[in-house]
Amino acid sequence: DIQMTQSPSSVSASVGDRVTITCRASQGIRTWLAWYQQKPGKAPKLLIYAASSLQSGVPSRFSGSGSGTDFTLTINTLQPEDFATYYCQQANSFHPLTFGGGTKVEIK
Amino acid sequence: QVQLVESGGGVVQPGRSLRLSCAASGFTFSNYGMHWVRQAPGKGLEWVAFISYDGSNKYYTDSVKGRFTISRDNSKNTLYLQMNSLSVEDTALYYCAKDFAPYNTAWHYLDYWGQGTLVTVSS
């Protein structure tokens, strides 16, 4: 199975900050990567697919980059509604789908 | 709008069975692959199973192979997860989720999720 390692596991930030979350795959997955946001008590929400494509309706302050094994989710100008847990997911159908362990973005 | 509504969760003893359902609306269900994803209390997301749009392809995570069966009824717009030989490690909130692209079996992004149904395995 492809292992997905996210870092950091948590980050404290203030409104207006830029936050960067990284995700590393244990083997190359080209750009088959998604990012999700999950708020407490809610289902995950797709933010980014194909490593850098913004899902419809997602604010442009969210962006994704990377290919192969190393990926990044960036949140520019953090808003109060962005405090949540973020997960990466590898999307290659030839392996079991796997998620990263999550990164909790907390208020500083 | 897309809606996914899970049901069938509950408290069950180890070794027993449970069948989850997911009623879909707001899209052409028969055109999309579907997934089950679970989340143990306070933990991260774990993909459980996938079924292709026509039911011809099914994939499972190793820990549920031989115990869980994913199925669908396209005439009823409903996805199922039959869970047998349940163990305490199966305790989780179970989400159904829709695949991003129609007829797709090559890559899987999950663009809509239900609110989940809680399965608690306890003696």
Coordinates of C-alpha atoms in Angstrom, one line a residue:
Chain A
D1 CA 0.0 0.0 0.0
I2 CA 1.0 3.6 -0.6
Q3 CA 1.6 5.4 2.7
M4 CA 0.7 9.1 3.0
T5 CA 2.6 11.1 5.6
Q6 CA 1.4 14.5 6.5
S7 CA 3.3 17.2 8.4
P8 CA 2.8 18.9 10.7
S9 CA 0.2 17.0 12.6
S10 CA -1.0 20.3 14.0
V11 CA -0.3 24.0 13.4
S12 CA -1.3 27.1 15.4
A13 CA -2.0 30.2 13.2
S14 CA -3.7 33.5 13.3
V15 CA -6.3 34.9 11.0
G16 CA -4.5 36.4 8.0
D17 CA -1.6 34.0 8.2
R18 CA -0.4 31.8 5.4
V19 CA -0.4 28.1 6.3
T20 CA 1.4 25.3 4.4
I21 CA 0.8 21.6 4.9
T22 CA 2.9 18.9 3.3
C23 CA 2.0 15.4 2.3
R24 CA 4.6 12.8 1.2
A25 CA 3.7 9.6 -0.6
S26 CA 5.8 6.4 0.0
Q27 CA 6.0 6.0 -3.8
G28 CA 5.3 8.1 -6.8
I29 CA 1.6 8.9 -7.5
R30 CA 2.1 11.4 -10.3
T31 CA -0.6 14.0 -9.5
W32 CA -3.2 11.6 -8.2
L33 CA -3.7 13.5 -5.0
A34 CA -6.6 15.2 -3.2
W35 CA -7.0 17.5 -0.2
Y36 CA -10.0 17.5 2.1
Q37 CA -11.1 19.8 4.9
Q38 CA -13.1 18.4 7.8
K39 CA -14.7 20.5 10.6
P40 CA -15.8 18.9 13.9
G41 CA -18.9 16.9 13.5
K42 CA -19.0 17.3 9.8
A43 CA -18.2 15.2 6.8
P44 CA -15.0 15.9 4.8
K45 CA -15.1 18.4 2.0
L46 CA -13.1 18.1 -1.2
L47 CA -10.9 21.1 -1.7
I48 CA -8.3 20.1 -4.3
Y49 CA -8.0 17.3 -6.7
A50 CA -5.3 16.2 -9.2
A51 CA -2.9 17.9 -6.8
S52 CA -3.6 21.4 -7.9
S53 CA -7.1 21.7 -9.3
L54 CA -9.5 23.7 -7.2
Q55 CA -12.9 22.1 -6.6
S56 CA -15.9 24.1 -7.6
G57 CA -17.0 26.6 -4.9
V58 CA -13.7 26.4 -2.9
P59 CA -12.2 29.8 -2.2
S60 CA -9.1 30.7 -4.3
R61 CA -7.0 31.2 -1.1
F62 CA -6.6 27.5 -1.1
S63 CA -4.0 26.1 -3.5
G64 CA -2.2 22.8 -4.1
S65 CA 1.0 21.9 -5.7
G66 CA 3.4 19.0 -6.2
S67 CA 3.8 15.8 -8.1
G68 CA 5.4 12.4 -7.7
T69 CA 5.9 12.0 -3.9
D70 CA 5.8 15.5 -2.4
F71 CA 2.7 17.7 -2.3
T72 CA 1.7 20.9 -0.6
L73 CA -1.6 22.5 0.5
T74 CA -1.3 26.3 1.0
I75 CA -4.0 28.5 2.6
N76 CA -3.3 32.1 2.0
T77 CA -4.8 34.7 4.3
L78 CA -6.3 32.3 6.8
Q79 CA -10.0 33.0 7.6
P80 CA -11.9 32.0 10.8
E81 CA -13.8 29.4 8.9
D82 CA -10.5 27.7 7.8
F83 CA -9.8 26.3 11.3
A84 CA -10.3 22.6 10.7
T85 CA -8.4 19.3 10.0
Y86 CA -7.0 18.7 6.6
Y87 CA -6.3 15.4 5.0
C88 CA -4.5 14.4 1.9
Q89 CA -5.5 11.3 -0.1
Q90 CA -3.8 9.4 -2.8
A91 CA -6.2 8.5 -5.6
N92 CA -4.5 5.8 -7.6
S93 CA -7.0 3.1 -8.3
F94 CA -4.3 0.4 -8.5
H95 CA -3.7 0.6 -4.8
P96 CA -6.0 0.9 -1.9
L97 CA -7.0 4.6 -1.5
T98 CA -5.1 5.9 1.5
F99 CA -5.3 9.1 3.5
G100 CA -2.7 11.0 5.4
G101 CA -3.0 11.2 9.2
G102 CA -4.4 14.7 9.1
T103 CA -3.2 18.2 10.1
K104 CA -5.2 20.2 12.6
V105 CA -5.1 24.0 12.0
E106 CA -5.8 25.7 15.3
I107 CA -6.2 29.2 16.4
K108 CA -3.1 30.8 17.9
Chain B
Q1 CA -28.3 19.1 -5.2
V2 CA -26.4 15.9 -4.4
Q3 CA -27.5 14.2 -1.2
L4 CA -26.2 11.0 0.4
V5 CA -28.0 9.7 3.4
E6 CA -26.6 6.8 5.4
S7 CA -28.5 4.5 7.7
G8 CA -28.3 1.2 9.4
G9 CA -25.7 1.9 12.1
G10 CA -26.1 1.0 15.7
V11 CA -24.7 -1.0 18.6
V12 CA -23.8 -4.6 17.8
Q13 CA -21.9 -7.4 19.6
P14 CA -18.6 -8.7 18.3
G15 CA -19.0 -11.4 15.7
R16 CA -22.5 -10.1 14.6
S17 CA -23.5 -8.5 11.4
L18 CA -24.9 -5.2 10.2
R19 CA -26.0 -3.8 6.9
L20 CA -25.5 -0.1 6.1
S21 CA -27.4 1.7 3.4
C22 CA -26.8 5.0 1.6
A23 CA -29.6 6.6 -0.3
A24 CA -28.5 8.9 -3.1
S25 CA -30.2 11.7 -4.9
G26 CA -29.5 14.7 -7.0
F27 CA -27.3 13.0 -9.5
T28 CA -27.4 10.0 -11.9
F29 CA -26.4 7.4 -9.4
S30 CA -25.9 4.6 -12.0
N31 CA -23.1 6.7 -13.7
Y32 CA -20.8 6.9 -10.7
G33 CA -18.6 4.7 -8.6
M34 CA -19.2 4.9 -4.9
H35 CA -17.1 4.5 -1.7
W36 CA -17.4 3.7 1.9
V37 CA -15.0 5.5 4.2
R38 CA -14.9 5.2 8.0
Q39 CA -13.5 7.2 10.9
A40 CA -13.0 5.8 14.3
P41 CA -13.8 8.1 17.2
G42 CA -11.1 10.8 17.4
K43 CA -9.1 9.3 14.5
G44 CA -8.4 9.9 10.9
L45 CA -10.1 8.8 7.7
E46 CA -9.8 5.2 6.5
W47 CA -11.1 4.1 3.1
V48 CA -13.1 0.9 3.3
A49 CA -14.5 -0.1 -0.1
F50 CA -15.3 1.0 -3.6
I51 CA -17.8 -0.2 -6.2
S52 CA -17.8 0.8 -9.8
Y53 CA -20.8 2.5 -11.4
D54 CA -22.2 -0.8 -12.8
G55 CA -21.2 -3.0 -9.8
S56 CA -18.7 -5.0 -11.9
N57 CA -15.6 -3.9 -9.9
K58 CA -15.3 -4.0 -6.2
Y59 CA -12.2 -3.2 -4.0
Y60 CA -11.7 -3.4 -0.3
T61 CA -9.1 -2.4 2.3
D62 CA -7.3 -5.5 3.6
S63 CA -8.7 -5.4 7.1
V64 CA -12.3 -6.0 5.8
K65 CA -11.7 -8.4 2.9
G66 CA -13.8 -11.5 3.3
R67 CA -15.9 -9.9 6.0
F68 CA -17.5 -6.8 4.3
T69 CA -19.3 -6.8 1.0
I70 CA -20.1 -3.6 -1.0
S71 CA -23.1 -3.7 -3.3
R72 CA -25.5 -1.3 -5.1
D73 CA -29.0 -1.2 -6.5
N74 CA -29.1 1.3 -9.3
S75 CA -32.8 0.9 -9.6
K76 CA -33.2 2.2 -6.1
N77 CA -30.3 4.7 -6.1
T78 CA -28.9 2.9 -3.0
L79 CA -25.5 1.8 -1.9
Y80 CA -25.0 -1.0 0.7
L81 CA -22.3 -2.3 3.0
Q82 CA -22.8 -5.7 4.4
M83 CA -20.6 -6.1 7.5
N84 CA -20.1 -9.6 8.9
S85 CA -17.9 -10.9 11.8
L86 CA -17.7 -7.4 13.3
S87 CA -14.9 -6.6 15.8
V88 CA -14.4 -3.8 18.1
E89 CA -11.8 -2.4 15.6
D90 CA -14.7 -1.8 13.2
T91 CA -16.3 0.8 15.6
A92 CA -16.4 4.0 13.5
L93 CA -18.6 6.6 11.8
Y94 CA -19.2 5.2 8.3
Y95 CA -19.5 7.6 5.4
C96 CA -20.6 6.9 1.9
A97 CA -19.0 9.1 -0.7
K98 CA -19.5 9.7 -4.5
D99 CA -16.7 9.3 -7.0
F100 CA -15.7 12.5 -8.8
A101 CA -16.0 11.4 -12.4
P102 CA -18.6 9.3 -14.1
Y103 CA -17.8 5.8 -15.4
N104 CA -14.3 6.3 -13.9
T105 CA -12.2 3.5 -12.5
A106 CA -8.7 4.9 -13.0
W107 CA -8.5 7.4 -10.1
H108 CA -10.7 8.3 -7.3
Y109 CA -11.5 11.7 -5.7
L110 CA -14.5 11.8 -3.4
D111 CA -16.5 14.9 -4.1
Y112 CA -19.7 14.4 -2.1
W113 CA -20.0 12.7 1.3
G114 CA -23.0 11.8 3.5
Q115 CA -23.1 12.7 7.2
G116 CA -22.3 9.2 8.3
T117 CA -23.8 6.5 10.3
L118 CA -22.2 5.3 13.6
V119 CA -21.4 1.7 14.1
T120 CA -20.4 0.6 17.6
V121 CA -19.2 -2.9 18.2
S122 CA -19.2 -3.7 21.9
S123 CA -20.1 -6.6 24.2

